Amino acid sequence: MNQGYGSTNLKAREINLKEYYDLIKKRLWLMILIIILTTLAGYFYDSKYNNYVPLYETSTRIIIGPEAESMVTLMVMIKDPSILEKVIQELELTRTTETLAAQIDVVRLDESRVIQIAVTDEDPVLAANIANETARIFKEDIVSILQFSDVRLLSEAKEMPYPLNEKSNGITIIAFVFGVVVSIGLVFLLDSLDGTLKKDRDVEEILGVPVLGVISNMNRKKYISKKHKNYQDLEIRGETIGVE
């Protein structure tokens, strides 16, 4: 009893899946069109309104001598306006010391005597120049400011070929998924609004009587062609009989 019920449910599930497949296959062109349109709309919106600006980061390292009394003081001095003002003048930058200070990040590496000066900028070449120039001017001026001369350049900043922030295609992906969902929903909506009878079961449900037979679709061209051929065969047979 249970086996028969289970097989019936399985068969019904297979029929439903086939109906869904046929329905999607029938309107596949509409789904593809909607997905293409929504994806293109998302791509153009992303290109026009998503103000993507690539940022490049590079860094230089300096090493402070062991006799330095306060590493924190030296690190603060690197971003001091007196140092940055000279960097702006040397590189002929059109920005304030506050703006430049926001682009510079000074960190001490693992409690060592090495200080890293990292610079972020839209121009990778300019980022490297700012980092190197800041380290050079700091090394020269710290002598007169704090009477400290044991500062050595450990490594120079180099131009970075790849930006820190990769461009995101999130809006385009969302538009694609939205197109898939909308297209599937529209296909099922159109099917539900279609009042034509598509299956034997529809006729049985409406009329309340079993279907005894189904007339298959007839191809008009094939029917006319076959009828014409039969007519020609009949004429040939008639002529043959007449000759005999």
mmCIF file of N, CA and C in Angstrom, residues 122-130 158-160:
data_model
loop_
_atom_site.group_PDB
_atom_site.id
_atom_site.type_symbol
_atom_site.label_atom_id
_atom_site.label_comp_id
_atom_site.label_asym_id
_atom_site.label_seq_id
_atom_site.Cartn_x
_atom_site.Cartn_y
_atom_site.Cartn_z
ATOM 1 N N GLU A 122 46.395 58.199 -5.643
ATOM 2 C CA GLU A 122 45.798 57.731 -6.902
ATOM 3 C C GLU A 122 46.859 57.468 -7.956
ATOM 4 N N ASP A 123 48.008 58.115 -7.831
ATOM 5 C CA ASP A 123 49.113 57.961 -8.782
ATOM 6 C C ASP A 123 50.185 57.083 -8.141
ATOM 7 N N PRO A 124 50.479 55.908 -8.698
ATOM 8 C CA PRO A 124 51.471 55.027 -8.080
ATOM 9 C C PRO A 124 52.879 55.615 -8.068
ATOM 10 N N VAL A 125 53.218 56.375 -9.099
ATOM 11 C CA VAL A 125 54.547 57.001 -9.165
ATOM 12 C C VAL A 125 54.660 58.090 -8.103
ATOM 13 N N LEU A 126 53.613 58.896 -7.978
ATOM 14 C CA LEU A 126 53.630 59.972 -6.990
ATOM 15 C C LEU A 126 53.653 59.407 -5.577
ATOM 16 N N ALA A 127 52.974 58.311 -5.333
ATOM 17 C CA ALA A 127 52.985 57.685 -4.007
ATOM 18 C C ALA A 127 54.402 57.291 -3.606
ATOM 19 N N ALA A 128 55.146 56.710 -4.533
ATOM 20 C CA ALA A 128 56.534 56.318 -4.251
ATOM 21 C C ALA A 128 57.411 57.546 -4.024
ATOM 22 N N ASN A 129 57.205 58.597 -4.810
ATOM 23 C CA ASN A 129 58.003 59.817 -4.652
ATOM 24 C C ASN A 129 57.739 60.493 -3.300
ATOM 25 N N ILE A 130 56.475 60.514 -2.883
ATOM 26 C CA ILE A 130 56.139 61.123 -1.588
ATOM 27 C C ILE A 130 56.795 60.358 -0.446
ATOM 28 N N LYS A 158 58.853 51.778 -4.017
ATOM 29 C CA LYS A 158 58.794 51.521 -5.460
ATOM 30 C C LYS A 158 57.355 51.630 -5.944
ATOM 31 N N GLU A 159 57.232 51.886 -7.229
ATOM 32 C CA GLU A 159 55.907 52.007 -7.837
ATOM 33 C C GLU A 159 55.178 50.661 -7.812
ATOM 34 N N MET A 160 53.948 50.661 -7.322
ATOM 35 C CA MET A 160 53.150 49.442 -7.272
ATOM 36 C C MET A 160 52.265 49.337 -8.520
#
